[in-house]
Structures are given as C-alpha cells and as structure tokens.
XYZ file of C-alpha atoms in Angstrom:
540
model
C 0.022 0.034 -0.031
C 2.908 2.345 0.620
C 4.008 2.085 -3.025
C 0.554 3.083 -4.336
C -0.001 6.171 -2.250
C 2.755 8.289 -4.011
C 1.251 7.480 -7.324
C -2.135 8.808 -6.402
C -0.646 11.910 -4.907
C 1.495 12.458 -8.087
C -1.663 12.398 -10.315
C -3.385 14.892 -7.946
C -0.353 17.177 -8.101
C -0.362 17.119 -11.890
C -4.079 18.204 -11.827
C -3.320 21.103 -9.532
C -0.332 22.022 -11.674
C 1.106 25.273 -11.000
C -1.266 26.116 -8.086
C 0.872 24.239 -5.587
C 4.002 25.650 -4.222
C 7.336 24.267 -4.890
C 7.870 23.654 -1.351
C 5.022 21.195 -1.153
C 6.348 19.258 -3.930
C 9.704 18.892 -2.379
C 8.113 17.866 0.945
C 5.944 15.198 -0.763
C 8.882 13.825 -2.681
C 10.694 13.413 0.602
C 7.778 11.584 2.115
C 7.390 9.369 -0.982
C 11.038 8.348 -0.874
C 10.590 7.485 2.848
C 7.477 5.435 2.024
C 9.151 3.536 -0.712
C 11.984 2.692 1.579
C 9.508 1.384 4.195
C 7.661 -0.771 1.590
C 10.734 -2.309 0.274
C 11.879 -3.180 3.785
C 8.438 -4.824 4.580
C 8.531 -6.655 1.354
C 12.044 -7.978 1.900
C 10.961 -9.266 5.405
C 8.060 -11.177 3.780
C 10.320 -12.684 1.214
C 12.661 -13.637 3.987
C 9.794 -15.586 5.638
C 9.160 -17.266 2.253
C 5.550 -16.240 1.840
C 5.344 -13.520 -0.909
C 7.504 -12.866 -3.909
C 8.694 -9.704 -5.629
C 5.970 -7.565 -6.974
C 6.497 -8.562 -10.590
C 6.304 -12.151 -9.927
C 3.502 -11.903 -7.265
C 0.659 -11.351 -9.671
C 1.839 -14.368 -11.878
C 2.020 -16.738 -8.829
C -1.473 -15.554 -7.761
C -2.906 -16.454 -11.169
C -1.053 -19.857 -11.017
C -2.724 -20.682 -7.651
C -6.417 -20.442 -8.726
C -8.816 -22.421 -6.574
C -9.820 -25.609 -8.502
C -13.254 -25.579 -7.218
C -13.840 -21.820 -7.930
C -11.444 -20.443 -10.554
C -12.639 -16.790 -9.713
C -11.219 -17.234 -6.188
C -7.473 -16.857 -5.701
C -6.016 -19.102 -2.930
C -3.481 -16.990 -1.090
C -1.363 -18.917 1.490
C -1.492 -17.572 5.015
C -4.587 -15.538 4.405
C -8.046 -16.548 5.576
C -10.813 -15.505 3.259
C -14.472 -15.967 3.252
C -15.714 -18.935 1.132
C -17.325 -17.856 -2.039
C -20.528 -19.784 -2.610
C -20.461 -22.168 -5.687
C -23.117 -21.642 -8.388
C -26.394 -23.169 -7.564
C -26.618 -26.681 -8.945
C -29.980 -27.643 -10.600
C -32.092 -29.923 -8.348
C -32.634 -33.463 -9.255
C -36.192 -34.148 -10.014
C -35.832 -37.854 -9.327
C -37.514 -39.125 -6.089
C -35.215 -41.040 -3.695
C -35.582 -44.846 -3.704
C -37.087 -45.945 -0.350
C -34.845 -48.333 1.537
C -36.199 -51.657 2.337
C -36.566 -52.228 6.070
C -35.089 -55.491 7.470
C -37.112 -57.019 10.248
C -35.071 -57.424 13.315
C -34.107 -60.822 14.524
C -33.397 -59.727 18.084
C -36.714 -58.495 19.224
C -36.787 -57.825 22.998
C -40.609 -57.358 23.309
C -42.679 -60.052 25.095
C -45.406 -61.426 22.733
C -48.965 -62.067 23.722
C -48.547 -60.797 27.273
C -52.161 -61.392 28.222
C -51.866 -65.073 27.327
C -48.570 -65.266 29.218
C -50.154 -63.791 32.356
C -53.069 -66.152 32.134
C -50.787 -69.190 31.764
C -48.591 -68.105 34.606
C -51.675 -67.549 36.687
C -52.900 -70.963 35.874
C -49.514 -72.533 36.517
C -49.553 -71.002 40.059
C -53.181 -72.287 40.667
C -52.334 -75.627 39.271
C -49.253 -76.010 41.459
C -51.329 -74.997 44.432
C -54.175 -77.423 43.604
C -51.933 -80.297 43.002
C -50.029 -79.744 46.255
C -53.333 -79.441 48.116
C -54.665 -82.683 46.630
C -51.453 -84.497 47.432
C -51.814 -83.210 51.010
C -55.362 -84.588 51.083
C -54.261 -88.026 49.732
C -51.420 -88.293 52.443
C -54.066 -87.149 55.033
C -56.348 -89.830 53.910
C -53.700 -92.480 54.227
C -53.027 -91.408 57.837
C -56.528 -91.182 59.124
C -58.061 -94.562 60.013
C -61.473 -95.492 58.444
C -63.069 -95.899 55.224
C -61.157 -93.109 53.530
C -57.855 -94.802 54.608
C -58.972 -98.092 53.047
C -59.937 -96.219 49.815
C -56.508 -94.508 49.565
C -54.647 -97.738 50.271
C -56.572 -99.443 47.369
C -55.702 -96.598 44.986
C -52.051 -96.686 46.171
C -51.885 -100.478 45.547
C -54.056 -100.943 42.359
C -54.017 -97.490 40.725
C -50.575 -95.828 41.200
C -48.322 -98.606 39.910
C -50.070 -98.972 36.497
C -50.165 -95.112 35.909
C -46.466 -94.812 36.773
C -45.625 -97.624 34.494
C -47.611 -95.886 31.774
C -45.540 -92.701 32.401
C -42.260 -94.643 32.189
C -43.411 -96.493 28.992
C -44.561 -93.219 27.472
C -41.254 -91.306 27.931
C -39.430 -94.369 26.659
C -41.473 -94.521 23.526
C -41.103 -90.687 23.216
C -37.242 -90.953 23.004
C -37.609 -93.764 20.602
C -40.019 -91.875 18.254
C -37.590 -88.861 18.065
C -34.621 -91.004 17.454
C -36.352 -93.233 14.938
C -37.746 -90.263 12.954
C -34.425 -88.575 12.664
C -32.624 -91.751 11.674
C -35.179 -93.291 9.311
C -37.649 -90.488 8.234
C -38.839 -92.320 5.119
C -39.600 -95.607 6.852
C -41.113 -93.996 9.921
C -43.834 -92.201 7.927
C -45.112 -95.536 6.715
C -44.553 -97.213 10.048
C -46.548 -94.501 11.998
C -49.469 -94.566 9.526
C -50.024 -98.252 9.806
C -48.846 -98.990 13.306
C -51.240 -96.528 14.632
C -54.005 -98.414 12.775
C -52.890 -101.726 14.269
C -52.266 -100.486 17.747
C -55.542 -98.610 18.216
C -57.493 -101.557 16.617
C -55.696 -103.842 19.030
C -56.421 -101.751 22.058
C -60.097 -101.590 21.087
C -60.504 -105.310 20.606
C -58.667 -106.042 23.948
C -61.005 -103.640 25.914
C -64.072 -105.326 24.223
C -62.892 -108.688 25.150
C -63.106 -107.673 28.847
C -66.858 -107.603 28.503
C -67.548 -104.827 30.786
C -69.885 -101.856 29.863
C -67.197 -99.250 30.564
C -64.419 -101.046 28.743
C -66.810 -101.791 25.860
C -67.534 -98.121 25.300
C -63.765 -97.185 25.362
C -63.020 -100.192 23.077
C -65.637 -99.089 20.433
C -64.022 -95.666 20.390
C -60.674 -97.031 19.665
C -61.984 -99.261 16.851
C -63.880 -96.498 15.155
C -60.692 -94.398 15.372
C -58.698 -97.372 13.900
C -61.154 -97.505 10.921
C -60.882 -93.841 10.275
C -57.092 -94.002 10.515
C -56.951 -96.860 8.037
C -59.145 -94.867 5.561
C -56.896 -91.775 6.047
C -53.709 -93.799 5.480
C -55.223 -95.071 2.124
C -56.334 -91.514 1.169
C -52.850 -89.981 1.709
C -50.933 -92.754 -0.075
C -50.047 -90.495 -3.071
C -48.687 -87.781 -0.642
C -46.193 -89.953 1.225
C -43.447 -89.925 -1.359
C -43.284 -86.186 -1.382
C -43.718 -86.012 2.483
C -40.735 -88.351 2.785
C -38.458 -86.014 0.612
C -39.487 -83.091 2.646
C -38.764 -85.020 5.971
C -35.390 -86.096 4.687
C -34.384 -82.651 3.461
C -35.737 -80.710 6.442
C -33.870 -82.799 8.947
C -30.531 -82.332 7.358
C -29.678 -79.055 9.210
C -30.399 -80.842 12.598
C -27.142 -82.824 12.253
C -25.293 -79.416 12.305
C -26.594 -78.751 15.853
C -25.584 -81.607 18.122
C -27.411 -80.097 21.171
C -30.629 -79.333 19.161
C -32.600 -82.057 20.834
C -31.649 -81.034 24.420
C -34.745 -78.670 24.805
C -37.021 -81.539 23.877
C -35.246 -83.712 26.455
C -35.674 -81.093 29.044
C -39.370 -80.753 28.371
C -39.829 -84.496 28.434
C -38.097 -84.675 31.871
C -40.146 -81.731 33.295
C -43.213 -83.314 31.814
C -42.530 -86.759 33.375
C -41.935 -85.156 36.893
C -45.120 -83.065 36.532
C -47.216 -86.063 35.423
C -45.974 -88.106 38.385
C -47.111 -85.368 40.747
C -50.285 -85.035 38.728
C -51.226 -88.687 39.116
C -50.833 -88.354 43.009
C -53.222 -85.294 42.772
C -55.729 -87.371 40.886
C -55.582 -90.064 43.640
C -56.086 -87.250 46.209
C -58.983 -85.863 44.354
C -60.986 -88.880 45.288
C -60.746 -87.776 48.931
C -62.271 -84.356 48.288
C -65.497 -82.737 47.228
C -66.686 -83.265 43.572
C -64.029 -85.753 42.407
C -65.298 -85.840 38.670
C -65.216 -82.014 38.322
C -61.672 -81.811 39.927
C -60.308 -84.552 37.700
C -61.635 -82.795 34.492
C -60.004 -79.607 35.603
C -56.714 -81.508 36.235
C -56.952 -83.068 32.763
C -57.586 -79.682 31.081
C -54.670 -78.219 33.008
C -52.294 -81.021 32.113
C -53.314 -80.860 28.460
C -52.498 -77.102 28.175
C -49.277 -77.340 30.169
C -48.075 -80.347 27.950
C -48.948 -78.412 24.789
C -47.050 -75.366 25.987
C -44.049 -77.596 26.708
C -44.242 -78.975 23.165
C -44.469 -75.623 21.711
C -41.566 -74.210 23.691
C -39.398 -77.037 22.097
C -40.980 -76.069 18.698
C -40.062 -72.496 19.113
C -36.522 -73.311 20.154
C -35.887 -75.613 17.261
C -37.674 -73.184 14.829
C -35.416 -70.368 15.817
C -32.220 -72.341 15.305
C -33.274 -73.716 11.942
C -34.944 -70.636 10.650
C -31.867 -68.416 11.286
C -29.670 -71.020 9.646
C -31.936 -70.826 6.482
C -32.538 -67.094 6.470
C -29.173 -65.774 7.611
C -26.836 -68.656 7.402
C -26.288 -68.329 11.193
C -25.454 -71.132 13.619
C -27.185 -70.068 16.794
C -26.638 -71.200 20.311
C -29.437 -73.621 21.125
C -29.277 -72.720 24.810
C -29.953 -68.921 24.073
C -32.910 -69.925 21.816
C -34.314 -72.059 24.532
C -34.120 -69.144 26.964
C -35.848 -66.916 24.514
C -38.674 -69.449 23.938
C -39.168 -69.668 27.709
C -39.307 -65.837 28.222
C -40.068 -63.479 25.286
C -41.950 -65.897 23.118
C -43.683 -67.867 25.836
C -46.916 -65.919 25.504
C -47.355 -66.885 21.912
C -46.681 -70.418 22.837
C -49.447 -70.251 25.330
C -51.852 -68.626 22.975
C -51.065 -71.107 20.145
C -51.307 -74.058 22.493
C -54.862 -73.040 23.144
C -56.108 -72.489 19.586
C -54.012 -74.587 17.227
C -55.350 -77.948 18.489
C -58.912 -76.592 18.053
C -57.969 -75.460 14.584
C -56.555 -78.890 13.696
C -59.710 -80.500 14.957
C -61.850 -78.140 12.907
C -59.762 -79.021 9.736
C -60.611 -82.802 10.234
C -64.351 -81.963 10.766
C -64.303 -79.807 7.693
C -62.830 -82.477 5.526
C -65.303 -85.074 6.685
C -68.265 -82.819 6.077
C -67.006 -81.960 2.635
C -66.755 -85.600 1.803
C -70.158 -86.573 3.291
C -72.238 -83.592 2.496
C -73.858 -85.318 -0.707
C -77.146 -83.825 -1.748
C -78.532 -83.221 1.722
C -79.369 -79.640 2.364
C -78.697 -79.754 6.036
C -75.287 -81.357 5.563
C -74.434 -78.746 2.988
C -75.266 -75.931 5.230
C -73.043 -77.407 8.037
C -70.272 -77.943 5.565
C -70.678 -74.521 4.149
C -70.670 -72.748 7.580
C -67.773 -74.866 8.906
C -65.594 -74.365 5.868
C -66.033 -70.511 5.870
C -65.214 -70.469 9.662
C -62.157 -72.547 8.913
C -60.984 -70.241 6.105
C -61.156 -67.228 8.469
C -59.403 -68.952 11.358
C -56.571 -70.156 9.160
C -55.600 -66.670 8.325
C -55.470 -65.607 12.022
C -54.114 -68.777 13.635
C -52.153 -71.692 12.213
C -49.390 -73.955 13.204
C -46.992 -72.437 10.718
C -46.835 -69.198 12.709
C -44.254 -70.587 15.125
C -41.439 -70.143 12.539
C -41.889 -66.366 12.362
C -42.663 -66.086 16.183
C -39.338 -67.696 16.773
C -37.307 -65.817 14.105
C -38.796 -62.349 14.239
C -40.596 -62.304 17.733
C -43.880 -61.487 16.261
C -47.186 -62.163 17.961
C -49.177 -65.287 17.225
C -51.853 -63.656 15.182
C -49.561 -61.424 13.234
C -47.187 -64.315 12.596
C -50.137 -66.456 11.302
C -51.229 -63.701 8.900
C -47.710 -62.983 7.513
C -46.935 -66.647 7.186
C -50.036 -67.480 5.254
C -49.501 -64.322 3.015
C -46.071 -65.696 2.187
C -47.596 -68.983 0.921
C -50.255 -67.030 -1.080
C -47.552 -64.888 -2.758
C -45.900 -68.029 -4.142
C -49.109 -69.084 -5.977
C -51.990 -71.347 -5.531
C -49.752 -74.342 -6.112
C -47.527 -73.558 -3.095
C -50.643 -72.875 -1.038
C -52.119 -76.222 -1.987
C -48.907 -78.085 -1.116
C -48.585 -76.511 2.258
C -52.214 -77.020 3.011
C -52.142 -80.624 2.117
C -48.931 -81.396 4.124
C -49.417 -84.419 6.409
C -46.624 -83.591 8.949
C -49.142 -82.516 11.592
C -51.082 -85.769 11.053
C -47.984 -87.856 11.302
C -47.054 -86.171 14.601
C -50.607 -86.553 15.872
C -50.778 -90.265 14.894
C -47.426 -90.943 16.624
C -49.034 -89.659 19.846
C -52.073 -91.873 19.291
C -49.893 -94.933 18.628
C -47.862 -94.322 21.742
C -51.027 -93.880 23.751
C -52.526 -97.101 22.359
C -49.418 -99.057 23.396
C -49.624 -97.734 26.907
C -53.374 -98.539 26.954
C -52.750 -102.172 25.957
C -50.110 -102.650 28.644
C -52.022 -100.873 31.400
C -55.435 -102.414 30.459
C -53.977 -105.936 30.587
C -52.332 -105.355 33.947
C -55.133 -103.610 35.513
C -57.749 -106.256 34.590
C -55.620 -108.867 36.060
C -55.339 -107.124 39.510
C -58.406 -104.979 39.711
C -61.157 -105.063 37.064
C -62.971 -101.990 38.297
C -60.179 -99.655 37.496
C -59.614 -100.996 33.877
C -61.600 -98.353 31.874
C -60.409 -95.363 33.884
C -56.686 -96.364 33.839
C -56.923 -97.203 30.099
C -58.047 -93.760 29.360
C -55.492 -92.119 31.641
C -52.606 -94.220 30.233
C -53.681 -93.210 26.661
C -53.638 -89.559 27.743
C -50.224 -89.749 29.344
C -48.652 -91.668 26.364
C -50.186 -89.366 23.832
C -48.879 -86.146 25.512
C -45.326 -87.429 25.930
C -45.017 -88.439 22.402
C -46.356 -85.185 21.039
C -43.594 -83.342 23.056
C -41.074 -85.615 21.476
C -42.367 -85.112 17.846
C -41.811 -81.298 18.320
C -38.355 -81.430 16.655
C -39.219 -83.059 13.325
C -42.409 -80.957 13.118
C -40.528 -77.766 13.676
C -37.792 -78.665 11.026
C -40.530 -79.324 8.356
C -42.264 -76.084 9.119
C -39.135 -74.111 8.850
C -38.383 -75.673 5.464
C -41.673 -74.585 4.078
C -41.801 -71.018 5.614
C -38.161 -70.300 4.916
C -38.544 -71.524 1.333
C -41.690 -69.224 0.889
C -39.777 -66.189 2.209
C -36.602 -66.867 0.108
C -36.943 -69.519 -2.626
C -33.561 -68.529 -4.187
C -31.603 -69.711 -1.068
C -28.855 -72.118 -1.936
C -29.714 -74.338 0.960
C -33.017 -75.362 -0.780
C -32.947 -77.915 -3.567
C -35.336 -78.707 -6.295
C -37.850 -80.653 -4.350
C -40.549 -78.019 -4.013
C -39.957 -76.326 -7.417
C -40.142 -79.768 -9.048
C -43.348 -80.402 -7.268
C -44.767 -77.061 -8.286
C -43.879 -77.685 -11.851
C -45.634 -81.080 -11.813
C -48.808 -79.454 -10.506
C -48.740 -76.679 -13.089
C -48.287 -79.111 -15.837
C -51.171 -81.320 -14.649
C -48.933 -84.401 -14.121
C -49.554 -84.284 -10.335
C -52.573 -83.626 -8.327
C -52.774 -82.116 -4.803
C -55.943 -82.558 -2.738
C -55.885 -79.434 -0.461
C -57.990 -78.900 2.609
C -61.396 -77.839 1.280
C -61.930 -74.141 1.807
C -65.144 -73.696 -0.155
C -68.034 -76.264 -0.511
C -67.640 -78.649 -3.461
C -70.911 -77.512 -5.084
C -73.737 -75.100 -4.597
C -77.329 -76.236 -3.948
C -79.731 -76.137 -6.955
C-alpha cells in the first residue's frame, strides 16, 4: 500500500499543476522516498519468511494458484478468506428410492402378554391345587377309617399302572424322536399303519373284557382305527413327497448336536409333573366333587403339555430358521431361553387355539366328503368351511417359525406366514395346505397312547377289574402327550423348511424338491388334494 499512495498523490499534483507551491512538491517527494523505503523493507521481510515474492512475480503466482473448485477465487497462503458460494446446482427431479426395512431378529418385546399372564396364573393355581390334593391324599392315608382303606386301594391298584404308563410313554417318546431322525422315510409308513394296528388292538382288547365301561372305550378305539386306515389309504400319493421333505428338512439338525436337548428337558419336566399330577388325581377322590376336579386337572395337564411342546417347537424353529434365512449357527441354549421368556406368551396362545383349529380341519374335511345332496349337511359344511377359512388366516401352526425368528405375536405371525404362501401361488398354498406332517405327529402320539393302553389295561384287569376303563383312558392320555412333546423337533424342522422357502426360494440351501413339485402341479402331471376351503358344489 505504501507504494501506491505516491502514485495517487502524483496524479493529483499534476491536476493542480502550478497552483501548488514548490515547497510542497519537495516535501511530498521526501515523504514518497521514505514510504518507498519502508515498503521495500516490509517486502524483503516477507520474502525472507518465504511467503510472498517480488511484486513482478507476485501477480503471476497468484494467477497460477487459482482455486480448483472456484476459478474466480485466488487461494493466497497464510490468508483466511470468506468462502465464495459455488453456483447453484440444478435440483434433481428424481425421487429417492425408499430403503427396504429389514425385520430385526433380536426383538426384546414379550409377545402375547395377556396369554402369558393367564398361563402363569394358571400355573400357580395348578401347582397349588396339586399340592393341596397330594396333601389330602396323604391325610387320607394317615386317618383310619373308610377313607384310609380307599386310599390304600388306590395306592396299590391304581398308582403302579399309571407310573408304568409314564415310564413307557417317555421311553416311547425318546424312541420316536430317534427313529424319525434316523429313518424318516420308513417312519412315515410305520406311523401310519402301526397306529392303525395299535388302536385296533387296544379296542379289541377292551371289548374282550366284556364290561360296559371297557366296551364303550373299546368301540371308540375301533372307530378311530377304521378312520385311521381310511386316512392312510387316502394320503398314499402324498407319502413320497412328504418323505422327501422330511429327509431334506432334517439335514440341518445334524449341524446342531445339542438341538434335541430342549426336547429332552421338556420331556423330563413333563414326566416329573405327570408323576405329581397322578398323585393329585388320587387325592381328588378324597375331596368334594371328584369328577369335576379330575376334569379340571386333565385340562390343565393338556394345556401345560402343549405349551411344553411348543416351547421345544419355538427353540428348534429359531435355530433352523436363522440357519436358512441368515446362514447363522445360533446357540441352542440362548434360543431355549428366548422361547421360555419373550416368546412364551405366543406359545401359550397357540397351544390354546391350534389344536382346536386342527380338529376343525378334520371336521371340515369329513363334512366336505359326506355332504352329498342333503341340504342340512351342505349348510353345516358351508358354515364350517367358511369359519375354517377365516381362522386359518389368524391362527395356524406355521406361525411358530416367524414367532421364533422375528418375535412376532401369534396372530400377526399367522397372517404374515399365510400371506407368504399365497404370494408363491395357488400351487404352493395347496402343497402346504395338504402337508401331512401334523397328522404324522398326531398319529405318533395316538400310537404311543394305544401301546400304553394295551399294557395298562391288561395289567389292571388282572389285578383290579374296576379300574380298567379309567386307567386305560389315563394311560392313553399320558402316552399321547409325551409322544407329542417328542415329535416337536421333526415338526419344527418341516415347518421351517416350508416357511423359509416361501420367504426366500432362491436360497442355495434349498434344493429342487418344492420347485419340481410345483412344476408337476402346473403341468397337470400331479394332483394335490388341499384342505377344502369352499363347498364342492352349490345347492340347486
């Protein structure tokens, strides 16, 4: 700046010309000389620091250091300048693509809390009732009189047979699970026809005792055996595909050596609880309204055993589902803890409704086959089928896979699972709807219960005829429940295979079993008989 001031003053002095005195010119020249000396000294100091250059080269270096982002702005080192805004860029008119949300696999919310509360309340009441009835039974043994004689008779002729049925049932339960995992193809045929033979044998044995009570129970067994035989003939064409699914779905189980431990824990807890429950049944005879109390105990045990089965189902479903969906090998222990805590409410709710839904499916199939031309039968079938169609969307056994994997509630998981099947087409829906895995697991329980009935009925008739019918039913009930808990593992594996395939059919872990089946159905070379959802014909 000192170098520019003399130039401006010189131009002003030329304009004034002769009006200015000579003395002022000399004085200004002296000041200009002094200013130039100061400017050179300051410039030399800056050059000595290495920042600027001589004036002639300074402008050139400034032009060479243009800012690359804004050519109109010169970047001067050591000087802080305000940033010049860049020219406004035209706005993009394209809308941003919404990102797909990924459902979390680590939900910490408790599902179906009302059902969880009701089950826990029921468990507390059931434990209290069982303990009270056991106390009444012990009290009856200690007090002399008629009650003592009755309790001793029950202890001698009632308790050994039921405990034997419990031991036999848990032995058969372990055998079912091991056999199904080892020989899945053979076991499907074996379960179908051994159930027919065992139930028929139990019915004939009870009728041979020639007592009114045993005759009634025996007729029920024979009628079931006839229905079971007809069903086995009806599903013959489905067995081959079911065997393939069983074999393929059980393959991941070999990668988790401890996968069957939750089932074993549930079987052990179930066995101990049934042993106490049997003592409570004996104690109920020494209290008011014994038939009513025994019915309450039976319903409580049925719900508890079903919840145990579904806890094992949820544990296995989470391990296998995460293996299919994410390729993860989860810790079975953590999955078991999750099923016992966060997902227990869904297990309780599903345990209440799924058995009723399965029973409704059987009734609907029977009515659809028998409706004929009768208007009343048609009306019943029409009503039942529409109810069944609605219920299947809000509650089905396939929901446990999404409950275990994503932590959804039972109703939400049922809806989402069935929507997955519907998105894959009518053929996929028909394949899933006609799956016989649930029937195989159910028949395994019936077969186990029939075996227990044969052993207990023969034993009881030889020692005390009066208890034969009661103990036969009790043995069947215990054997059925224990086998159902054991079959939770293969059932969960098959369910995961179907549901995970519907969610991601391109997964490399799935082979061509289901696609080949779908192609056969589409081409008309294979026929699937689904669960009827609409009446076969309309009335004239």
